[in-house]
Amino acid sequence: MLDYNEIRERKVIVYEEEPWEVISSHVFRKQQRKPVNATKLKNLITGRVLEYSFHVSEKAAEADITKRPAKYIFQKKDEYCFVDPKDPKNRFFLKTDILGDSMKWAKENSELELKIFTDKNGEERIIGVAVPNKVSLTVTEAPPNIKGDTATGGTKVVTLETGTNINAPMFINVGDKVIVNTETGQYTERDSS
């Protein structure tokens, strides 16, 4: 159990019997009253965001979230196909609304980690996928450079092999590999490997 002041950013707590990630927290006193922790929480199942203030007497249970490897095979409409890496015959599909935006950084035939929430009854539920903080992806489309564009250090929109668009420096061309920060969705550097 976490005390009211231990409920901080990046922690995942159980609230209303579902997993919620703490987006922000701020412990303060309201005039001469007891301190409170004003938090902003995001439901990891529905994506709903709410603000809640934990008082001194309140506690929250830390959510039981485990990770399990899975191989991402392909996307079909609004579903993603995965297999168990140890048993390739064991295929299963997950909806886009469960996995969220993180799949836009995943390449086909890559191994990822599924985030699994275990509730108080011991039932497991897949609530998302964990992608690395930085990924290397190949540029499939990029507008041509025009002489003089690079003088101001401008950027252009390029398309990656996953179909995602990002802003990249003018010197990036089709076929280049770039490293992208998956948390911010921004170009980091050219991949020279």
Coordinates of C-alpha atoms in Angstrom, one line a residue:
M1 CA 0.0 0.0 0.0
L2 CA 1.2 3.5 -0.9
D3 CA 0.6 6.4 1.5
Y4 CA -1.0 9.6 0.1
N5 CA 2.5 11.2 -0.4
E6 CA 4.0 8.1 -2.1
I7 CA 1.5 8.3 -5.0
R8 CA 3.8 10.0 -7.6
E9 CA 4.4 10.3 -11.3
R10 CA 4.9 7.0 -13.2
K11 CA 3.4 4.8 -10.5
V12 CA 0.5 2.6 -11.4
I13 CA -2.2 2.3 -8.7
V14 CA -5.5 0.5 -8.3
Y15 CA -8.4 2.9 -8.1
E16 CA -12.0 1.8 -8.6
E17 CA -10.6 -1.7 -9.1
E18 CA -8.8 -0.7 -12.3
P19 CA -5.1 0.2 -13.0
W20 CA -4.5 4.0 -13.2
E21 CA -1.1 5.6 -14.1
V22 CA -0.2 8.7 -12.1
I23 CA 0.5 11.4 -14.6
S24 CA 1.1 14.2 -12.1
S25 CA 1.1 14.7 -8.4
H26 CA 1.5 17.7 -6.1
V27 CA 1.5 17.5 -2.3
F28 CA 0.4 20.8 -0.6
R29 CA -1.6 22.2 2.3
K30 CA -4.8 24.1 1.9
Q31 CA -4.5 27.0 4.3
Q32 CA -4.5 25.5 7.8
R33 CA -5.8 22.1 6.9
K34 CA -4.0 18.8 6.5
P35 CA -1.9 18.2 3.4
V36 CA -3.4 16.6 0.3
N37 CA -1.9 15.1 -2.8
A38 CA -3.6 16.5 -5.9
T39 CA -3.1 14.0 -8.7
K40 CA -4.0 13.5 -12.3
L41 CA -4.7 9.8 -13.1
K42 CA -5.0 8.0 -16.5
N43 CA -7.0 4.8 -16.7
L44 CA -4.8 2.2 -18.5
I45 CA -7.8 0.3 -19.8
T46 CA -10.2 3.0 -21.0
G47 CA -7.7 6.0 -21.4
R48 CA -9.9 8.2 -19.3
V49 CA -8.1 11.0 -17.3
L50 CA -9.4 12.3 -14.0
E51 CA -8.1 14.5 -11.2
Y52 CA -8.3 13.2 -7.7
S53 CA -7.0 14.5 -4.3
F54 CA -5.7 11.9 -1.9
H55 CA -6.0 13.0 1.8
V56 CA -3.5 12.1 4.6
S57 CA -5.7 9.2 5.8
E58 CA -6.0 7.6 2.3
K59 CA -3.8 4.9 0.8
A60 CA -3.7 3.3 -2.6
A61 CA -2.6 -0.2 -3.6
E62 CA 0.1 -0.4 -6.2
A63 CA -1.2 -2.3 -9.3
D64 CA 0.1 -5.7 -10.1
I65 CA 1.4 -5.2 -13.7
T66 CA 3.6 -7.9 -15.2
K67 CA 5.2 -8.1 -18.7
R68 CA 5.1 -11.0 -21.0
P69 CA 7.0 -11.3 -24.3
A70 CA 5.0 -11.6 -27.5
K71 CA 5.9 -11.4 -31.2
Y72 CA 4.0 -8.9 -33.3
I73 CA 3.2 -10.4 -36.7
F74 CA 0.9 -8.1 -38.6
Q75 CA -2.0 -5.6 -38.5
K76 CA -5.4 -6.3 -39.9
K77 CA -7.8 -3.3 -39.9
D78 CA -8.2 -2.4 -36.2
E79 CA -6.5 -5.5 -34.8
Y80 CA -2.9 -6.6 -34.3
C81 CA -1.9 -10.2 -34.5
F82 CA 0.6 -11.6 -32.0
V83 CA 2.1 -15.0 -31.3
D84 CA 3.7 -16.5 -28.2
P85 CA 7.5 -16.6 -29.0
K86 CA 7.8 -20.1 -27.4
D87 CA 4.8 -21.5 -29.2
P88 CA 4.2 -19.9 -32.7
K89 CA 1.0 -21.8 -33.2
N90 CA -0.6 -19.8 -30.3
R91 CA -1.9 -16.7 -32.2
F92 CA -4.1 -14.1 -30.7
F93 CA -5.5 -10.7 -31.8
L94 CA -5.6 -7.5 -29.8
K95 CA -7.7 -4.4 -30.6
T96 CA -6.2 -1.0 -31.4
D97 CA -8.1 0.6 -28.5
I98 CA -6.3 -1.7 -26.0
L99 CA -2.8 -1.1 -27.4
G100 CA -3.1 2.7 -28.1
D101 CA -0.5 4.8 -29.9
S102 CA 2.5 2.7 -28.9
M103 CA 2.0 0.3 -31.9
K104 CA 2.9 3.0 -34.4
W105 CA 6.5 2.4 -33.4
A106 CA 6.4 -1.4 -33.7
K107 CA 7.8 -3.2 -36.8
E108 CA 6.2 -6.4 -38.1
N109 CA 7.9 -9.5 -36.8
S110 CA 9.4 -7.7 -33.8
E111 CA 9.3 -8.9 -30.2
L112 CA 7.5 -6.7 -27.7
E113 CA 6.3 -7.0 -24.1
L114 CA 2.7 -7.1 -23.3
K115 CA 1.6 -5.3 -20.1
I116 CA -0.8 -7.5 -18.1
F117 CA -2.9 -6.3 -15.1
T118 CA -3.9 -8.9 -12.5
D119 CA -6.9 -7.9 -10.5
K120 CA -7.8 -8.9 -6.9
N121 CA -9.6 -12.1 -8.2
G122 CA -6.4 -13.2 -10.0
E123 CA -7.8 -12.5 -13.5
E124 CA -5.3 -11.3 -16.0
R125 CA -6.1 -8.6 -18.6
I126 CA -3.8 -7.2 -21.3
I127 CA -3.8 -3.5 -20.9
G128 CA -1.1 -2.4 -23.4
V129 CA 2.3 -3.0 -24.9
A130 CA 5.7 -1.8 -23.8
V131 CA 7.9 -0.5 -26.6
P132 CA 11.5 0.6 -26.1
N133 CA 12.1 4.3 -25.3
K134 CA 14.1 4.6 -28.6
V135 CA 13.6 2.7 -31.8
S136 CA 15.4 2.6 -35.1
L137 CA 13.2 2.8 -38.2
T138 CA 13.8 3.2 -41.9
V139 CA 12.5 6.2 -43.8
T140 CA 10.2 5.1 -46.7
E141 CA 9.0 8.6 -47.9
A142 CA 10.7 11.9 -47.8
P143 CA 10.2 15.1 -49.9
P144 CA 13.3 16.1 -51.9
N145 CA 15.7 18.7 -50.6
I146 CA 15.6 22.1 -52.2
K147 CA 18.8 24.1 -52.4
G148 CA 18.8 26.8 -49.6
D149 CA 16.4 24.9 -47.3
T150 CA 19.1 23.8 -44.9
A151 CA 20.5 27.3 -44.2
T152 CA 18.0 27.8 -41.4
G153 CA 18.2 24.2 -40.1
G154 CA 14.6 23.5 -41.1
T155 CA 12.7 20.2 -40.8
K156 CA 10.5 18.2 -43.1
V157 CA 7.8 15.5 -42.6
V158 CA 9.0 12.0 -43.4
T159 CA 7.2 8.7 -43.4
L160 CA 8.7 5.7 -41.5
E161 CA 8.4 2.0 -42.3
T162 CA 5.5 1.6 -39.8
G163 CA 3.5 4.3 -41.7
T164 CA 4.0 6.9 -39.0
N165 CA 5.0 10.5 -39.9
I166 CA 7.6 12.5 -38.0
N167 CA 9.5 15.8 -38.4
A168 CA 13.1 15.2 -39.3
P169 CA 16.0 17.3 -40.4
M170 CA 16.3 18.3 -44.1
F171 CA 19.3 16.0 -44.7
I172 CA 17.2 12.8 -44.0
N173 CA 16.4 10.9 -47.2
V174 CA 14.5 7.7 -48.3
G175 CA 16.4 4.6 -47.0
D176 CA 18.0 6.4 -44.1
K177 CA 17.6 4.8 -40.6
V178 CA 16.5 7.2 -37.9
I179 CA 16.3 6.8 -34.1
V180 CA 13.0 8.1 -32.7
N181 CA 12.0 8.7 -29.1
T182 CA 8.8 6.8 -28.6
E183 CA 7.6 8.8 -25.6
T184 CA 7.8 12.2 -27.4
G185 CA 7.5 11.0 -31.0
Q186 CA 10.5 13.1 -32.1
Y187 CA 13.5 12.4 -34.2
T188 CA 16.6 11.9 -32.1
E189 CA 19.5 11.1 -34.5
R190 CA 20.4 9.3 -37.7
D191 CA 21.2 5.6 -37.1
S192 CA 24.6 4.8 -38.4
S193 CA 24.6 1.1 -37.7

